[in-house]
PDB file of C-alpha atoms in Angstrom:
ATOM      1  CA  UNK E 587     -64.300 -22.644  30.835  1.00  0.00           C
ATOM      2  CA  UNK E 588     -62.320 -21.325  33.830  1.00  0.00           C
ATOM      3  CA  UNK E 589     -62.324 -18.063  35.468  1.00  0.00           C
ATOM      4  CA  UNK E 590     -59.060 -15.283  35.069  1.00  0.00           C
ATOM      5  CA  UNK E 591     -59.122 -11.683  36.479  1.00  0.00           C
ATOM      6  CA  UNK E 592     -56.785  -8.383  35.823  1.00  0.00           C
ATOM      7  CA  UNK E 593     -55.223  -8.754  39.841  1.00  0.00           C
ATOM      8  CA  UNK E 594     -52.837  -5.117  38.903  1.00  0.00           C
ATOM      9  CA  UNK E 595     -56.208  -3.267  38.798  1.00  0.00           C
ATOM     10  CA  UNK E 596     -56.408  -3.884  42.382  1.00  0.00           C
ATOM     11  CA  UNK E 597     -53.347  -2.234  43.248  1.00  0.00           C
ATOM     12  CA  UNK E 598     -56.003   0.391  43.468  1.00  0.00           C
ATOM     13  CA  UNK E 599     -57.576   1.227  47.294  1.00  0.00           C
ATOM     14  CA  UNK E 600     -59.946   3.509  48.354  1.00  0.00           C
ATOM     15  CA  UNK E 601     -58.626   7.389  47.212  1.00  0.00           C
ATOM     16  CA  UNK E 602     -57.443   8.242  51.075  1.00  0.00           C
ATOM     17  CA  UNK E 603     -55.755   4.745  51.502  1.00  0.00           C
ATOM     18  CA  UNK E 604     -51.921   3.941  50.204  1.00  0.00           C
ATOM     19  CA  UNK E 605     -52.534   1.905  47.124  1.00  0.00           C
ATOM     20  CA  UNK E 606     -51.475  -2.255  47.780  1.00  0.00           C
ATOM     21  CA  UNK E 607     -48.660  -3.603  46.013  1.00  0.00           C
ATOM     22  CA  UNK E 608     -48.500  -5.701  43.077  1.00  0.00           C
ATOM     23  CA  UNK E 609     -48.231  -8.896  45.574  1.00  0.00           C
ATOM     24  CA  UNK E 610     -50.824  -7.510  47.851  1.00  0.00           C
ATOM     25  CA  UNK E 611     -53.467  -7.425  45.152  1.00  0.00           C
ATOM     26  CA  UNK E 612     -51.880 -10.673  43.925  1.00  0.00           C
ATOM     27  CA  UNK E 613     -52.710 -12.395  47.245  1.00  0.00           C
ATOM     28  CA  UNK E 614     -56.296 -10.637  47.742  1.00  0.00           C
ATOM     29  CA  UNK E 615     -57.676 -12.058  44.443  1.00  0.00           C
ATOM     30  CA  UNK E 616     -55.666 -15.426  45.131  1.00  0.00           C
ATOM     31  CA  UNK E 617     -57.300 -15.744  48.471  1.00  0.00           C
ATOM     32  CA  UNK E 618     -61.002 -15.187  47.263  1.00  0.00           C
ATOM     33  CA  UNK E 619     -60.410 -18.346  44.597  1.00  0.00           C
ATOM     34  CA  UNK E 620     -58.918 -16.866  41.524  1.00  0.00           C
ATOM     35  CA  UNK E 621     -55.827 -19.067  40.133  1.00  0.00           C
ATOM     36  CA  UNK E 622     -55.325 -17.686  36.354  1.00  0.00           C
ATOM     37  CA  UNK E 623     -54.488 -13.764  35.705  1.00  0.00           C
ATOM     38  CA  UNK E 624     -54.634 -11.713  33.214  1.00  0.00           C
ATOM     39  CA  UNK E 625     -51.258  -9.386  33.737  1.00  0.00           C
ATOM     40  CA  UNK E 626     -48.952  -7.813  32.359  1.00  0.00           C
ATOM     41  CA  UNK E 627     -45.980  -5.786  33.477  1.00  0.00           C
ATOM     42  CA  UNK E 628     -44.303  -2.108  32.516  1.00  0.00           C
ATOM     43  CA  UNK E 629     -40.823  -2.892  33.361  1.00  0.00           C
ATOM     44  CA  UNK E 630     -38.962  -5.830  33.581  1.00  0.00           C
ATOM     45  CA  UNK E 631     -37.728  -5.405  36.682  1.00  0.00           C
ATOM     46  CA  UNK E 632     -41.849  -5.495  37.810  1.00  0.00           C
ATOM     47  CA  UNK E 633     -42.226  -8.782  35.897  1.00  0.00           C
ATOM     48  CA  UNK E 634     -39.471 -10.170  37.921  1.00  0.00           C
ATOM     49  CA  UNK E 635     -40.782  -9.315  41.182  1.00  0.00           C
ATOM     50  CA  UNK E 636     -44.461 -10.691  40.169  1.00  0.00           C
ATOM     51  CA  UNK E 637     -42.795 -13.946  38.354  1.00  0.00           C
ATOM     52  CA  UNK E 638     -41.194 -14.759  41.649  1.00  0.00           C
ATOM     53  CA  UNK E 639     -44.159 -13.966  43.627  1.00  0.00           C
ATOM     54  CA  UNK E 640     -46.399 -16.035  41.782  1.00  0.00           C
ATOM     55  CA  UNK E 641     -44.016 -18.971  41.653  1.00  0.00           C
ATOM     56  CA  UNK E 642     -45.129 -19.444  44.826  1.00  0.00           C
ATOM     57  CA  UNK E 643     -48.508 -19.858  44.349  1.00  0.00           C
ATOM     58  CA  UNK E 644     -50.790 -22.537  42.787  1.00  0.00           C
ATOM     59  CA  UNK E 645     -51.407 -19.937  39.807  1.00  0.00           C
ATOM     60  CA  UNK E 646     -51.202 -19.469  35.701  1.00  0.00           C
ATOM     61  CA  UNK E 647     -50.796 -16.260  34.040  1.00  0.00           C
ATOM     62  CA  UNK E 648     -53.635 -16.801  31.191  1.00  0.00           C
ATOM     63  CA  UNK E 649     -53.203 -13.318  29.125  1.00  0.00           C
ATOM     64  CA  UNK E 650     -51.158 -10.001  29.221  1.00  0.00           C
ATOM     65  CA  UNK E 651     -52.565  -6.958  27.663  1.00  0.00           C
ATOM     66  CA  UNK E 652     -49.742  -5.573  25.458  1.00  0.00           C
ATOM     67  CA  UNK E 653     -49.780  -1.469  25.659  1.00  0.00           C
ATOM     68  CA  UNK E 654     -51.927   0.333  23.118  1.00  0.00           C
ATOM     69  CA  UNK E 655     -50.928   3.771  21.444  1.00  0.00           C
ATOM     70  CA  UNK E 656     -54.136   5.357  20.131  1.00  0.00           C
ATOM     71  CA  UNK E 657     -55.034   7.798  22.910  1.00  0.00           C
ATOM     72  CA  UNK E 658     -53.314  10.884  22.509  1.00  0.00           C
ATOM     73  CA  UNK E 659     -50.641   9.400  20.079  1.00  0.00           C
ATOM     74  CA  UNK E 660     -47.744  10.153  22.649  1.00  0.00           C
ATOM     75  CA  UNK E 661     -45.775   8.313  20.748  1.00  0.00           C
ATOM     76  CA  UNK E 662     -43.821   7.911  17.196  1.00  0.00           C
ATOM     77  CA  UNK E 663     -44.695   4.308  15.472  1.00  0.00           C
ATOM     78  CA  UNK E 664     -40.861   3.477  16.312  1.00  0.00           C
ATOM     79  CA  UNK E 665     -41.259   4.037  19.723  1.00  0.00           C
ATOM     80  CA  UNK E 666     -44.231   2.875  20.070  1.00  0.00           C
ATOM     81  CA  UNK E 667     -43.301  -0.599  18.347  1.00  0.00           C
ATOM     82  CA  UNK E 668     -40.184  -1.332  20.693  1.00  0.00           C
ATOM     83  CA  UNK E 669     -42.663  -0.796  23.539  1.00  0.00           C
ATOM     84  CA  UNK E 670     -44.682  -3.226  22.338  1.00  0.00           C
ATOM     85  CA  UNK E 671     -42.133  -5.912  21.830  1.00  0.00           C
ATOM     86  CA  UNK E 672     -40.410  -5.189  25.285  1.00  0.00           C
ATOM     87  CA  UNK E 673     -44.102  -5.778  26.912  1.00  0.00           C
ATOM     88  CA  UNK E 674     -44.176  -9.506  25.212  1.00  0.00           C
ATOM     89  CA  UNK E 675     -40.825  -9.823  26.786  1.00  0.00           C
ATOM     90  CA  UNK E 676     -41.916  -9.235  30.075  1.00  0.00           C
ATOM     91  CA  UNK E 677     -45.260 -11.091  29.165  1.00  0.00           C
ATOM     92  CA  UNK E 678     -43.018 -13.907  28.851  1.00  0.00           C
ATOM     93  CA  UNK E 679     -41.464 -13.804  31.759  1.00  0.00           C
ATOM     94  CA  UNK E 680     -44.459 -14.446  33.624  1.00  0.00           C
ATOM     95  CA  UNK E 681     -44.872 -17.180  31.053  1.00  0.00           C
ATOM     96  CA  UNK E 682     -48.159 -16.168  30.235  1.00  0.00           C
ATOM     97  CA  UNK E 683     -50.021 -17.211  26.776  1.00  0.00           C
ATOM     98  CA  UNK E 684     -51.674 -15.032  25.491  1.00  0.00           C
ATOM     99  CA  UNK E 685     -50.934 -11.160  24.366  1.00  0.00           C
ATOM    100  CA  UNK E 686     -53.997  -8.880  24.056  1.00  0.00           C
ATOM    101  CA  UNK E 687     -53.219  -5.822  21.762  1.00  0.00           C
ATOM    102  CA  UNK E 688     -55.971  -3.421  19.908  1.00  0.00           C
ATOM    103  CA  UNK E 689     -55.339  -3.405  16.719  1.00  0.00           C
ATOM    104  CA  UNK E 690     -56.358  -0.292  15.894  1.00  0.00           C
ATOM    105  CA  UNK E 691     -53.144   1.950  14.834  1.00  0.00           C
ATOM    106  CA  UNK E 692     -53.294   4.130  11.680  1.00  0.00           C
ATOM    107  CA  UNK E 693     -50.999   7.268  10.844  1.00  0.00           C
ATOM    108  CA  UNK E 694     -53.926   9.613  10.140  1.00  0.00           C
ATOM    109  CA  UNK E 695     -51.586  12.763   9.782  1.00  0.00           C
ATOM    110  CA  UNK E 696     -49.679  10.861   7.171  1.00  0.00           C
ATOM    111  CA  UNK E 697     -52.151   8.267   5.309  1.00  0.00           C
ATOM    112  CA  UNK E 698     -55.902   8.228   3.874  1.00  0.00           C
ATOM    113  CA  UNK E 699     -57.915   6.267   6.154  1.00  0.00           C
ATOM    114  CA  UNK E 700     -59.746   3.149   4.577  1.00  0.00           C
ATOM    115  CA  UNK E 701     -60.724  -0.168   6.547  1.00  0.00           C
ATOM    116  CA  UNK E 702     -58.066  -1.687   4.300  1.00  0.00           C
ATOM    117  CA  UNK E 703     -55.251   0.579   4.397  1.00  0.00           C
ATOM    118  CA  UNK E 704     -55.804  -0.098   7.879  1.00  0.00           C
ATOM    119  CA  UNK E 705     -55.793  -3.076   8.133  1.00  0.00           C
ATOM    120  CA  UNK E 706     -52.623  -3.387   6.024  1.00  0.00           C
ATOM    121  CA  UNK E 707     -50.688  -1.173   8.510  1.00  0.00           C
ATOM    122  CA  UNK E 708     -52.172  -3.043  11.462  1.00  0.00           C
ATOM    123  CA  UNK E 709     -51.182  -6.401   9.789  1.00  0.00           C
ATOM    124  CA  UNK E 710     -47.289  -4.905   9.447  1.00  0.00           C
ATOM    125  CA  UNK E 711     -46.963  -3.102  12.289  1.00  0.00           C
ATOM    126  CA  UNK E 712     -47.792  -6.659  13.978  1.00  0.00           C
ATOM    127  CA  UNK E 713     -45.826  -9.070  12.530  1.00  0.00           C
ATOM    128  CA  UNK E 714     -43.276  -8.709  14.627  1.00  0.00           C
ATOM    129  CA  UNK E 715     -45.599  -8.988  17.977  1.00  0.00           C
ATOM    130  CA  UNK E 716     -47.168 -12.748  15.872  1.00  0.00           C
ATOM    131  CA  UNK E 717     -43.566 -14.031  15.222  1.00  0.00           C
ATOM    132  CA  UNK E 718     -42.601 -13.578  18.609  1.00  0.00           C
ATOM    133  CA  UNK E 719     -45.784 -14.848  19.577  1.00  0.00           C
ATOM    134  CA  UNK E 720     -44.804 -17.966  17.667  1.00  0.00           C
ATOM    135  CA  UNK E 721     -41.749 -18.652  18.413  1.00  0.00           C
ATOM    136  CA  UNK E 722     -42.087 -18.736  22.290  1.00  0.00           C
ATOM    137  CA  UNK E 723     -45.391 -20.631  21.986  1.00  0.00           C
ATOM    138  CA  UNK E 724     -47.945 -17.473  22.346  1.00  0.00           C
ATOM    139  CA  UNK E 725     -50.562 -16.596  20.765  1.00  0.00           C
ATOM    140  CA  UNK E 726     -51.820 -13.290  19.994  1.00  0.00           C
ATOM    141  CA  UNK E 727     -55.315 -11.840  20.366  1.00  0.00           C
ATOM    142  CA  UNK E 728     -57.075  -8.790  18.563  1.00  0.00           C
ATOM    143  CA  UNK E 729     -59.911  -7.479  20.767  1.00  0.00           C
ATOM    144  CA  UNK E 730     -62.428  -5.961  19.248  1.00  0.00           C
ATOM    145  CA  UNK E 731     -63.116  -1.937  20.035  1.00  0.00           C
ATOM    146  CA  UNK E 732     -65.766   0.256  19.801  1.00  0.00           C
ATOM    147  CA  UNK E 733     -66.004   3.542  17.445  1.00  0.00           C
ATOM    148  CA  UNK E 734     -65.577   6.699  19.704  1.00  0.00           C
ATOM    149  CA  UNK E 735     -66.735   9.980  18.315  1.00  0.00           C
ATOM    150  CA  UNK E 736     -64.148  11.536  21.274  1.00  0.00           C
ATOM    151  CA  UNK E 737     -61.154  11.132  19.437  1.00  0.00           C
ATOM    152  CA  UNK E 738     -61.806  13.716  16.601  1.00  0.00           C
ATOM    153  CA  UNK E 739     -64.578  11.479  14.992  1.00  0.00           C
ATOM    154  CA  UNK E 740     -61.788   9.114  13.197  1.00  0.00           C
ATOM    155  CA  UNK E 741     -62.263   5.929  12.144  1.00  0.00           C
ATOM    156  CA  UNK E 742     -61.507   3.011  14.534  1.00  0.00           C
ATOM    157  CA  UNK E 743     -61.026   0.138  12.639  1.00  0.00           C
ATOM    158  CA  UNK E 744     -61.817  -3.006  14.509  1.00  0.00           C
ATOM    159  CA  UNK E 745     -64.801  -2.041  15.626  1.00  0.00           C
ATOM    160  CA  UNK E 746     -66.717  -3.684  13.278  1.00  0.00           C
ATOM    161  CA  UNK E 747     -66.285  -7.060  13.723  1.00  0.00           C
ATOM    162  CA  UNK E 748     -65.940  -7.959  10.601  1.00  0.00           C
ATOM    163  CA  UNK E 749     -62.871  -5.635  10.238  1.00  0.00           C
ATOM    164  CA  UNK E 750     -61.301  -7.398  13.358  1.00  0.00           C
ATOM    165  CA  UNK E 751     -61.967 -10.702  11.621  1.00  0.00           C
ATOM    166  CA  UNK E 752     -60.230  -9.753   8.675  1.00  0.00           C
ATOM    167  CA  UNK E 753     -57.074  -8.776  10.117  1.00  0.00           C
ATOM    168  CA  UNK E 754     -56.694 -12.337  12.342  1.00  0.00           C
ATOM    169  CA  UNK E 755     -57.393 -13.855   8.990  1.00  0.00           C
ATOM    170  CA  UNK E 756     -54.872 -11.760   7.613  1.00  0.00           C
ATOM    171  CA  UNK E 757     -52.284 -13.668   9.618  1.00  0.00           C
ATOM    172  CA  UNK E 758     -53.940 -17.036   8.747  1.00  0.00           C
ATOM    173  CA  UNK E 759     -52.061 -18.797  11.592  1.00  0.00           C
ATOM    174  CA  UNK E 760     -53.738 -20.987  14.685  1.00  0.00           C
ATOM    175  CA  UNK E 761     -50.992 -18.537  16.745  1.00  0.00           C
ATOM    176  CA  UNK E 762     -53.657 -15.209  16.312  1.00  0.00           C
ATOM    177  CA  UNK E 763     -57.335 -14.663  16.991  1.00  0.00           C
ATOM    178  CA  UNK E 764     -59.355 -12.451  19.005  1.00  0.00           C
ATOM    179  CA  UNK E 765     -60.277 -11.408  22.548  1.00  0.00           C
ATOM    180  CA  UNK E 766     -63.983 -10.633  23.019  1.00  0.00           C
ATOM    181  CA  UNK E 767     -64.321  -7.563  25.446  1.00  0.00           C
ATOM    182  CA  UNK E 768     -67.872  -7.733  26.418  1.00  0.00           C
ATOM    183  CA  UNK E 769     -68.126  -4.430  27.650  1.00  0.00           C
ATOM    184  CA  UNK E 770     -66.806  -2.719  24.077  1.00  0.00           C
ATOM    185  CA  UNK E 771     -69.340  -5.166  22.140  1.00  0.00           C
ATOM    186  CA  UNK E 772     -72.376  -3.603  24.245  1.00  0.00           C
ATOM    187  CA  UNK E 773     -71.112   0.006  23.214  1.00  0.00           C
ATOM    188  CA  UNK E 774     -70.524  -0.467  19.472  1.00  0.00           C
ATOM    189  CA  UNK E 775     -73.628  -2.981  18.845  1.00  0.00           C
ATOM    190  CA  UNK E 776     -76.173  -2.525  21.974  1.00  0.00           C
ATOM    191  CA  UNK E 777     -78.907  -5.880  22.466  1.00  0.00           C
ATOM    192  CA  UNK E 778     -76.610  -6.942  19.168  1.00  0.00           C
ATOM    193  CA  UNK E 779     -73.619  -7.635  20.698  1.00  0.00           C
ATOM    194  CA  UNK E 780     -74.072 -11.330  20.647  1.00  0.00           C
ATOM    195  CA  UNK E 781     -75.111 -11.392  16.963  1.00  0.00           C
ATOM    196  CA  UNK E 782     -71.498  -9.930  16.481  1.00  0.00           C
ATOM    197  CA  UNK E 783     -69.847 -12.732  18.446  1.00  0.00           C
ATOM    198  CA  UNK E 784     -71.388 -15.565  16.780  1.00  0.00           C
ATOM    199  CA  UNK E 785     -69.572 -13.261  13.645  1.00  0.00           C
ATOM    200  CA  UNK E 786     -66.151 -13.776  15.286  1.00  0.00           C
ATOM    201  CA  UNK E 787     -67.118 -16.967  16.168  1.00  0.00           C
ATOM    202  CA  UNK E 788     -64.316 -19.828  16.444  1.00  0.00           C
ATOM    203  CA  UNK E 789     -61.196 -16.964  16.378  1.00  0.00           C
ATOM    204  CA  UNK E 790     -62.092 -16.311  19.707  1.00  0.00           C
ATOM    205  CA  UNK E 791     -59.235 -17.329  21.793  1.00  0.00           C
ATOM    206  CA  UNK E 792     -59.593 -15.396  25.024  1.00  0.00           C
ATOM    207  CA  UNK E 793     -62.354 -12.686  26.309  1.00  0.00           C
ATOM    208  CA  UNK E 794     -62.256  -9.864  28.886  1.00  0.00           C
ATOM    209  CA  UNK E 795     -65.390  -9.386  30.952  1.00  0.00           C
ATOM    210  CA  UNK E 796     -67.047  -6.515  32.337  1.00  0.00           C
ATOM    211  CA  UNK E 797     -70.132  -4.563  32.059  1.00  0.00           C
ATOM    212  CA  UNK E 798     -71.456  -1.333  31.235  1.00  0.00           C
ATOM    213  CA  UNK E 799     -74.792   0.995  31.006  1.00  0.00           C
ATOM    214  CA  UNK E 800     -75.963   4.386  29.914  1.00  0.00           C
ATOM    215  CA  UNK E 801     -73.741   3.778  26.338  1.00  0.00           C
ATOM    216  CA  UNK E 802     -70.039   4.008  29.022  1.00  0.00           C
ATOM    217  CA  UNK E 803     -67.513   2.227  28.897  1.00  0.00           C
ATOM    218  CA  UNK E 804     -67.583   1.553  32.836  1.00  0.00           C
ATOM    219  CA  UNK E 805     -65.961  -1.972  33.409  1.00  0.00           C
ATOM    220  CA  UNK E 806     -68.107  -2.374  35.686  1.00  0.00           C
ATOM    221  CA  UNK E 807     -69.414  -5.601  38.022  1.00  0.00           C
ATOM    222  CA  UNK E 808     -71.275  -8.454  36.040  1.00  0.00           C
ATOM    223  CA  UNK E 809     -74.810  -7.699  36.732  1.00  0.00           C
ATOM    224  CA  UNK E 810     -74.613  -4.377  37.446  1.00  0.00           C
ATOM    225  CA  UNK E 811     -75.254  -3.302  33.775  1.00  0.00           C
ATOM    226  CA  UNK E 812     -77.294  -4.106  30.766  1.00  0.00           C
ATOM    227  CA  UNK E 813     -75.370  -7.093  29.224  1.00  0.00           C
ATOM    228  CA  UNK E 814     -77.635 -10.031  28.888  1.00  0.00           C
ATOM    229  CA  UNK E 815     -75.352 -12.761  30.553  1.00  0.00           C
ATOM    230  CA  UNK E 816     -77.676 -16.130  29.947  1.00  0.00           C
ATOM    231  CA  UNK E 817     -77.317 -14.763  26.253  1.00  0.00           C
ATOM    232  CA  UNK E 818     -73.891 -14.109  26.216  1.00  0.00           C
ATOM    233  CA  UNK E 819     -72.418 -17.440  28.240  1.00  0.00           C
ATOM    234  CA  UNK E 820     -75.024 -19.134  25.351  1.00  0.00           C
ATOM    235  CA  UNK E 821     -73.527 -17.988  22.015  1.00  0.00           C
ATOM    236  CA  UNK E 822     -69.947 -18.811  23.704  1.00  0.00           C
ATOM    237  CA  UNK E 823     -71.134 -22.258  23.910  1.00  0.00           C
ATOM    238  CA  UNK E 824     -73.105 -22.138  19.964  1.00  0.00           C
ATOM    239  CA  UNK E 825     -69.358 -20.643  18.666  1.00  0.00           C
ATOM    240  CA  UNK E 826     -67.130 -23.232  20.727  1.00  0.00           C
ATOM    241  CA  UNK E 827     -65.538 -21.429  22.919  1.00  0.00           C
ATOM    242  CA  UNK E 828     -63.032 -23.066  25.619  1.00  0.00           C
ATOM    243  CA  UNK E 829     -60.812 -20.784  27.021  1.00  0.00           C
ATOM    244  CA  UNK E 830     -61.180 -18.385  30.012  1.00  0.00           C
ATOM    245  CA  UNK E 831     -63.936 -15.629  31.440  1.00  0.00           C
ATOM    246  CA  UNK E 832     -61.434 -12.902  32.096  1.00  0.00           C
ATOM    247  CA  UNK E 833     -62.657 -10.272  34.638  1.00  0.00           C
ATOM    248  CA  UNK E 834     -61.043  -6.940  33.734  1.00  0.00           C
ATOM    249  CA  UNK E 835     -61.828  -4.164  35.721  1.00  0.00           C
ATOM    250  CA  UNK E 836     -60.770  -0.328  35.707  1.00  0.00           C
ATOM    251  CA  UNK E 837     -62.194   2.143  37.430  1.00  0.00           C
ATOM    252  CA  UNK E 838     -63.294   0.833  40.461  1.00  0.00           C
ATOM    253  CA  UNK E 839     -61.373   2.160  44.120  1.00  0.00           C
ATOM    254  CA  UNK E 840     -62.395  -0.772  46.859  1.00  0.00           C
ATOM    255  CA  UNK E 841     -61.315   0.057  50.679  1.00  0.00           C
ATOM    256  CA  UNK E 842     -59.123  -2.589  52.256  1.00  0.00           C
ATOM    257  CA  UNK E 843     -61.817  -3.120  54.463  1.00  0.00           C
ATOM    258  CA  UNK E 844     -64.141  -4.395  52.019  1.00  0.00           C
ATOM    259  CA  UNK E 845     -62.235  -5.881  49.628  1.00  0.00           C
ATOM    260  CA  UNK E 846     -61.740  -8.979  51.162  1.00  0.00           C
ATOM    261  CA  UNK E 847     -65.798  -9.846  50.975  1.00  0.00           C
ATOM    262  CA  UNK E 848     -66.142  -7.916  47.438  1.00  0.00           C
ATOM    263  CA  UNK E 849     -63.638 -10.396  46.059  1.00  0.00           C
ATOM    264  CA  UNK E 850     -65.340 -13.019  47.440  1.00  0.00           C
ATOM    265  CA  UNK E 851     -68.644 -11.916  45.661  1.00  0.00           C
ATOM    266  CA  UNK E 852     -67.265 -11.382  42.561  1.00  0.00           C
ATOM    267  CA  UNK E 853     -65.674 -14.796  42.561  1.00  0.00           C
ATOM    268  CA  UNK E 854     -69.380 -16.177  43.281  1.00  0.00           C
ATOM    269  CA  UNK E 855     -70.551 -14.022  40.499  1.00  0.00           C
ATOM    270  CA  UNK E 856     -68.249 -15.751  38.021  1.00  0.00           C
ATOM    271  CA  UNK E 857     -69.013 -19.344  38.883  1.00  0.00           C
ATOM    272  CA  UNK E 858     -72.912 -18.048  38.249  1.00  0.00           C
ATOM    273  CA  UNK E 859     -72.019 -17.169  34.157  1.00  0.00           C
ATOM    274  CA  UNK E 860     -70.122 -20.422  34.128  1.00  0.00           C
ATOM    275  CA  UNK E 861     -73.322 -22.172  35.456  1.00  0.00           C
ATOM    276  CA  UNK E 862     -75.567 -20.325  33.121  1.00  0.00           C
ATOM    277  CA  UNK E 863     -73.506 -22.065  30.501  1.00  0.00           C
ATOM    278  CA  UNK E 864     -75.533 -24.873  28.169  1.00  0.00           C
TER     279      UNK E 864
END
C-alpha cells in the first residue's frame, strides 16, 4: 500500500488569509512527501493548468471524485449526467485511474423507492460513466455512504454495504468496485465498521481516509477520532487489499504558517497505519 491525499482541499487557508492556488497546495503536499493525489477538476480549462503543473513533478494522479447530485437535487438527471461525463473527461486529462462517484441517485418525486429500483436506476444512470471507464483504461469505484435522517428521512441506498455490493456486481466487470470511506463506515455501522469491510471485501479498489467522532461526519485527522486504526489497516490486509490509503479531508482551514509542519505530521501519521499493517 502507498499513501494518496485530496491536495484541492488545501486550496483552503486560514479564514483571514487569500486561499493558495491549485499549484500552491499542489506543491505544499508534494513537499511534505506525498506523490499520488486524489483530484479532480471542475473545468477543463483547471485540469489543464493542474496536468501541466504536475507534469513537472515526480507525481501520479491515483483517483478523481466524480461530482455527486443528491444534496439539494440542483439539478435535472440530464444535466446532472453530462456533468458527470465531462468530470471523467477532465479526470482523464490528468490521467488519473480511478473515478469515485456515490451511487446513490433515485428520482423520489417520480419513482417508489426500493433498494432494487434503486439500484436499477443507479446501474443505468452509470453505464455510461463504466464504458468510459473502460475504454480509456479506468476503473470506476462506488463508495459506500451512510443513511442521513437530514435529507427528509429518505432512503440512501448504498449505505448498507450489501446494497453497494450489489450494484458493483451489477456491472460484473474487473473495470468497477468500491471505494471504502472510513469516515462514512464509522457513521452508518459504529465499532462495526470493519465487520462491513470484510463484507465488501475483494471489490475494494481504492479507499478515502479520514476520521470522525460524536456520530459527524468531520473528515477529520487520523487519530483524532474514534476509528480503531490497528483494526482497520488489519481487515485491509484479511480482504487483500493493494491499492492506496487516500487522505481526504474537508473542513479543515490551516494558516500558511503552519501548514508546512502540519503536512509534515500528517505524512508521518500515514506511514504509522501503513506500519500497523500485518
Amino acid at each position: 500500500m502507498k499513501l494518496s491525499i485530496n491536495p484541492k482541499h488545501f486550496t483552503q487557508a486560514a479564514l483571514w488569509e487569500e486561499p493558495r492556488t491549485i499549484t500552491e497546495a499542489i506543491d505544499l503536499v508534494y513537499e511534505a512527501g506525498f506523490r499520488r493525489f486524489d483530484l479532480d477538476a471542475s473545468t477543463k480549462e483547471e485540469a489543464e493548468v493542474m496536468a501541466a503543473h504536475l507534469a513537472t513533478l515526480d507525481v501520479k494522479v491515483i483517483q478523481s471524485h466524480i461530482p455527486f447530485n443528491r444534496y439539494g437535487k440542483r439539478d435535472t438527471a440530464k444535466v446532472f449526467h453530462d456533468k458527470v461525463m465531462a468530470s471523467a473527461e477532465y479526470a482523464k486529462i490528468l490521467d488519473s485511474e480511478i473515478l469515485v462517484v456515490h451511487g446513490d441517485e433515485f428520482p423520489y418525486d417520480k419513482m417508489l423507492y426500493t433498494a432494487e429500483a434503486a439500484l436499477e436506476y443507479n446501474y443505468r444512470f452509470y453505464h455510461d460513466l463504466v464504458d468510459f471507464a473502460v475504454k480509456n483504461g479506468m476503473r470506476v469505484a462506488f463508495e459506500n455512504t451512510f443513511q442521513e435522517a437530514t435529507i427528509l428521512d429518505r432512503p440512501h441506498f448504498g449505505s448498507a454495504v450489501e446494497e453497494l455490493c450489489a450494484l458493483v456486481d451489477r456491472f460484473d466487470t474487473k473495470f468497477v468496485g468500491i471505494c471504502w470511506d472510513t469516515g462514512h463506515a464509522r457513521m452508518q455501522y459504529g465499532a462495526r465498521e470493519n465487520e462491513a469491510l470484510l463484507v465488501a471485501g475483494e471489490r475494494v479498489i481504492c479507499t478515502h481516509v479520514h476520521d470522525n467522532y460524536y456520530n459527524q461526519d468531520l473528515h477529520g485527522f487520523p487519530f483524532t477520532g474514534n476509528v480503531d486504526w490497528k483494526i482497520f489497516m488489519e481487515t485491509l490486509a484479511k480482504i487483500g487489499y493493494k491499492g492506496d490509503l487516500s487522505f481526504e479531508f474537508v473542513y479543515d482551514r490551516i494558516p500558511k504558517a503552519l501548514a508546512p509542519d502540519y503536512m509534515k505530521i500528517l505524512y508521518r501519521s500515514g506511514e504509522y497505519l501503513l506500519h500497523l499493517a500485518p
